[in-house]
Coordinates of C-alpha atoms in Angstrom, one line a residue:
M1151 CA 200.1 81.1 68.6
P1152 CA 197.2 78.9 69.6
L1153 CA 195.4 79.6 73.0
R1154 CA 195.8 77.2 75.9
A1155 CA 192.9 74.9 76.7
G1156 CA 190.6 76.3 79.4
L1157 CA 191.2 80.0 78.7
R1158 CA 188.2 82.0 77.4
T1159 CA 188.5 84.6 74.6
E1160 CA 187.5 88.2 75.2
A1161 CA 184.2 87.6 73.2
E1162 CA 183.3 84.7 75.4
E1163 CA 183.9 86.7 78.6
S1164 CA 181.7 89.5 77.3
K1165 CA 178.9 87.1 76.4
I1166 CA 179.0 85.5 79.9
M1167 CA 178.8 89.0 81.5
K1168 CA 175.7 89.9 79.5
Q1169 CA 174.0 86.7 80.5
M1170 CA 174.7 87.4 84.2
N1171 CA 173.4 90.9 83.9
R1172 CA 170.1 89.6 82.4
I1173 CA 169.8 87.1 85.3
L1174 CA 170.4 89.8 87.9
I1175 CA 167.8 92.2 86.2
L1176 CA 165.1 89.4 86.1
S1177 CA 165.8 88.4 89.7
G1178 CA 165.4 92.1 90.8
A1179 CA 162.1 92.4 88.9
C1180 CA 160.8 89.3 90.5
L1181 CA 161.7 90.5 94.0
I1182 CA 160.0 93.9 93.4
A1183 CA 156.8 92.2 92.1
C1184 CA 156.7 89.9 95.1
G1185 CA 157.0 92.8 97.4
L1186 CA 154.1 94.7 95.7
L1187 CA 151.9 91.6 95.9
C1188 CA 152.6 91.1 99.6
A1189 CA 151.9 94.8 100.3
Q1190 CA 148.5 94.7 98.6
A1191 CA 147.3 91.3 99.9
P1192 CA 144.7 91.7 102.7
P1193 CA 145.7 90.5 106.1
G1194 CA 144.7 87.0 106.9
P1195 CA 141.8 86.2 109.4
L1196 CA 142.7 86.9 113.0
T1197 CA 142.0 84.2 115.4
P1198 CA 139.6 85.5 118.1
P1199 CA 140.8 85.2 121.7
P1200 CA 139.1 82.3 123.5
P1201 CA 136.1 83.3 125.6
D1202 CA 136.7 84.2 129.2
P1203 CA 134.7 81.7 131.3
N1204 CA 134.7 84.1 134.2
A1205 CA 133.3 87.1 132.2
P1206 CA 129.9 88.3 133.4
V1207 CA 126.9 87.3 131.1
A1208 CA 125.3 90.3 129.4
P1209 CA 121.7 90.9 130.7
P1210 CA 118.9 90.3 128.2
P1211 CA 117.2 93.3 126.7
P1212 CA 114.3 94.6 128.7
K1213 CA 111.0 93.2 127.6
K1214 CA 108.2 95.6 126.6
P1215 CA 105.5 95.6 129.3
E1216 CA 102.7 93.4 128.2
V1217 CA 99.4 95.2 127.7
Q1218 CA 96.8 93.9 130.1
P1219 CA 93.3 93.1 128.8
R1220 CA 90.8 95.9 129.3
K1221 CA 87.4 95.6 130.9
N1222 CA 85.8 98.4 129.0
I1223 CA 86.5 100.8 126.1
L1224 CA 88.2 103.4 128.2
G1225 CA 91.9 104.1 127.8
V1226 CA 94.5 104.9 125.1
W1227 CA 94.2 103.2 121.8
V1228 CA 96.6 103.1 118.8
F1229 CA 95.4 102.6 115.2
N1230 CA 96.1 99.2 113.7
K1231 CA 96.2 99.8 109.9
D1232 CA 96.8 96.1 109.0
E1233 CA 93.5 95.0 110.6
S1234 CA 91.4 98.0 109.6
D1235 CA 89.3 98.6 106.6
D1236 CA 90.3 101.1 103.9
G1237 CA 87.5 103.6 104.4
R1238 CA 88.4 105.7 101.4
A1239 CA 88.2 102.6 99.1
K1240 CA 84.9 101.5 100.6
L1241 CA 83.3 104.8 100.1
K1242 CA 84.7 105.1 96.6
Q1243 CA 83.2 101.7 95.7
S1244 CA 79.8 102.7 97.1
R1245 CA 79.8 106.0 95.3
E1246 CA 80.6 104.4 92.0
A1247 CA 77.8 101.9 92.5
D1248 CA 75.5 104.8 93.4
N1249 CA 76.5 106.7 90.2
A1250 CA 75.8 103.6 88.2
N1251 CA 72.4 103.2 89.7
R1252 CA 71.6 106.8 88.9
G1253 CA 72.7 106.2 85.3
N1254 CA 70.2 103.3 85.2
G1255 CA 67.4 105.5 86.4
N1256 CA 67.6 104.4 90.0
G1257 CA 67.5 107.1 92.5
G1258 CA 70.6 106.3 94.6
Y1259 CA 70.5 108.1 98.0
G1260 CA 67.1 109.6 98.3
G1261 CA 66.1 109.8 94.7
P1262 CA 67.8 111.2 91.5
R1263 CA 69.8 114.4 92.0
M1264 CA 72.9 115.7 90.3
G1265 CA 75.8 115.9 92.7
G1266 CA 73.8 114.7 95.6
G1267 CA 75.7 114.2 98.9
W1268 CA 76.4 111.0 100.7
P1269 CA 75.1 110.1 104.1
G1270 CA 77.2 112.0 106.5
M1271 CA 78.7 114.3 103.9
G1272 CA 78.6 117.9 104.9
G1273 CA 78.0 116.9 108.5
G1274 CA 80.6 117.3 111.2
G1275 CA 82.1 113.9 111.4
Y1276 CA 84.7 113.8 114.2
G1277 CA 86.9 116.2 112.3
G1278 CA 84.3 119.0 111.9
P1279 CA 82.5 120.3 108.8
R1280 CA 84.3 119.7 105.6
P1281 CA 84.0 121.7 102.3
Q1282 CA 81.8 120.1 99.6
G1283 CA 83.5 118.7 96.5
G1284 CA 87.0 117.5 95.9
D1285 CA 88.3 114.3 97.3
I1286 CA 85.9 112.3 99.5
S1287 CA 88.2 112.7 102.4
D1288 CA 87.5 116.4 102.4
S1289 CA 83.9 115.8 103.3
M1290 CA 83.9 112.5 105.2
G1291 CA 86.3 113.6 108.0
D1292 CA 87.5 110.7 110.2
I1293 CA 85.4 108.1 108.3
V1294 CA 88.3 107.9 105.8
N1295 CA 91.0 109.5 108.0
P1296 CA 90.8 107.8 111.4
P1297 CA 93.1 109.2 114.1
R1298 CA 96.4 107.4 114.7
E1299 CA 95.8 107.5 118.4
M1300 CA 92.9 108.3 120.7
K1301 CA 91.8 108.2 124.3
L1302 CA 88.3 107.5 125.7
S1303 CA 87.8 108.7 129.2
Q1304 CA 85.2 109.6 131.9
K1305 CA 85.5 112.0 134.8
F1306 CA 84.0 109.3 137.1
D1307 CA 82.3 105.9 137.0
N1308 CA 79.0 105.9 135.3
D1309 CA 79.6 109.5 134.0
P1310 CA 77.0 110.1 131.2
E1311 CA 79.7 111.9 129.3
V1312 CA 82.4 109.9 127.5
L1313 CA 85.2 112.1 126.0
L1314 CA 87.1 111.1 122.9
S1315 CA 90.4 113.0 122.5
D1316 CA 92.8 112.2 119.6
D1317 CA 96.3 113.1 118.4
R1318 CA 94.9 115.8 116.1
E1319 CA 93.5 117.8 119.0
H1320 CA 89.9 116.9 118.2
R1321 CA 87.6 116.3 121.1
T1322 CA 84.2 114.7 120.9
S1323 CA 81.9 114.4 123.9
F1324 CA 79.4 111.5 123.8
Y1325 CA 76.3 112.1 126.0
T1326 CA 74.4 109.0 127.0
D1327 CA 71.7 110.6 129.2
G1328 CA 69.5 111.8 126.4
R1329 CA 70.1 115.5 127.1
K1330 CA 69.3 118.0 124.3
L1331 CA 72.5 119.2 122.7
D1332 CA 73.1 122.6 121.2
K1333 CA 74.5 123.0 117.7
D1334 CA 78.2 122.7 117.7
K1335 CA 80.1 126.0 117.1
D1336 CA 83.7 124.6 117.2
P1337 CA 84.4 121.8 114.7
D1338 CA 87.3 120.6 116.9
N1339 CA 85.0 120.2 120.0
L1340 CA 81.9 118.2 119.1
H1341 CA 78.9 117.1 121.1
V1342 CA 77.2 113.9 120.0
T1343 CA 74.2 112.0 121.3
A1344 CA 75.0 108.3 122.2
H1345 CA 73.7 105.4 124.2
W1346 CA 75.1 102.3 125.9
D1347 CA 74.3 98.9 124.4
E1348 CA 75.6 96.8 127.3
K1349 CA 79.4 97.6 127.1
K1350 CA 79.2 99.1 123.5
L1351 CA 79.0 102.8 123.0
V1352 CA 76.7 103.6 120.1
T1353 CA 76.3 107.1 118.6
D1354 CA 73.1 108.5 117.2
E1355 CA 74.0 111.0 114.4
K1356 CA 72.4 112.6 111.4
G1357 CA 74.1 113.1 108.1
A1358 CA 73.5 115.4 105.2
H1359 CA 70.3 114.9 103.1
G1360 CA 68.6 113.0 105.8
G1361 CA 71.3 110.3 105.8
K1362 CA 72.2 108.4 109.0
V1363 CA 75.5 107.9 110.6
S1364 CA 76.2 105.6 113.6
R1365 CA 79.4 104.6 115.2
T1366 CA 79.9 101.7 117.6
Y1367 CA 82.8 101.4 119.9
E1368 CA 83.2 97.9 121.5
L1369 CA 85.9 95.9 123.2
S1370 CA 87.4 92.8 121.4
S1371 CA 86.8 89.4 123.1
D1372 CA 90.4 89.4 124.4
G1373 CA 90.1 92.9 125.8
K1374 CA 93.2 94.1 123.9
Q1375 CA 91.6 95.9 121.0
L1376 CA 88.9 98.5 120.4
I1377 CA 86.6 98.0 117.4
E1378 CA 85.1 101.1 115.8
T1379 CA 82.3 100.3 113.3
V1380 CA 81.0 103.1 111.2
H1381 CA 77.6 102.5 109.6
L1382 CA 76.1 104.9 107.0
T1383 CA 72.8 104.7 105.2
D1384 CA 70.5 107.0 103.2
S1385 CA 67.4 108.6 104.6
K1386 CA 65.4 105.4 104.0
G1387 CA 68.0 103.1 105.6
N1388 CA 69.2 101.9 102.2
H1389 CA 72.6 101.7 100.5
P1390 CA 74.5 100.8 103.7
V1391 CA 78.2 101.4 103.9
I1392 CA 80.1 99.8 106.8
V1393 CA 83.7 100.7 107.7
Q1394 CA 85.5 99.0 110.5
Y1395 CA 88.6 100.3 112.3
V1396 CA 90.7 98.4 114.8
Y1397 CA 92.8 100.0 117.6
D1398 CA 95.3 98.2 119.9
A1399 CA 95.4 98.9 123.6
S1400 CA 98.4 100.9 124.8
N1401 CA 100.1 101.1 128.1
D1402 CA 100.4 104.9 127.6
S1403 CA 98.5 106.8 130.3
G1404 CA 97.5 109.5 127.8
D1405 CA 98.1 112.3 130.3
R1406 CA 98.5 114.7 127.4
Y1407 CA 94.9 114.3 126.6
S1408 CA 93.3 116.5 129.2
V1409 CA 89.7 115.6 130.2
H1410 CA 88.6 119.2 130.1

């Protein structure tokens, strides 16, 4: 007997159910994926609260006290590497030139000699005697290894003794009254003859092999830097080597550097 119009067969009903199941599964999968994406997404930018016009203004950071210009070389000074010479490089260049002169038959410092010393080598320097040989810095003391910080001081005005103390616990007493000095026994406590050239302090020293060493301490034109100039020559005043170190004035009182 033929089916009535509008009635579905059992096969058609089954097909429709399968299609509806597929739609439900796909819809569920989409919902799950959307949930995962929303969970992993970073939070959006938060709008900051508007500034409070009545809030107190934060005070500016305290300014570092400005260093006042000095009137003399006394006080605490901090090494300025950027404006200073490289003493090691200067001495190396001069030594290489000296060796070249010897190879050409020129005497170099004081005539031909194998392994001869430089002016000032073997002498105290401001770091005390150094062993011969090895790196130049082993024998040239503070000429290639200037202190990072030092203090120049006097007990009283016009004191003939000027004391240099540094951060390596070295002390050097410069005597400007022409007194005769005994030979130093302690390499960390040296005594050096010096004189004043107006406001410049100039040392009078002797290096090894008759060489000459002189150091000049002078104030910069603006009074905020100390210029140390080291001048070395051989026994005849030839082959000069000049090394200049620059120190900045410090507000530090340098109380840790005791006068005596």
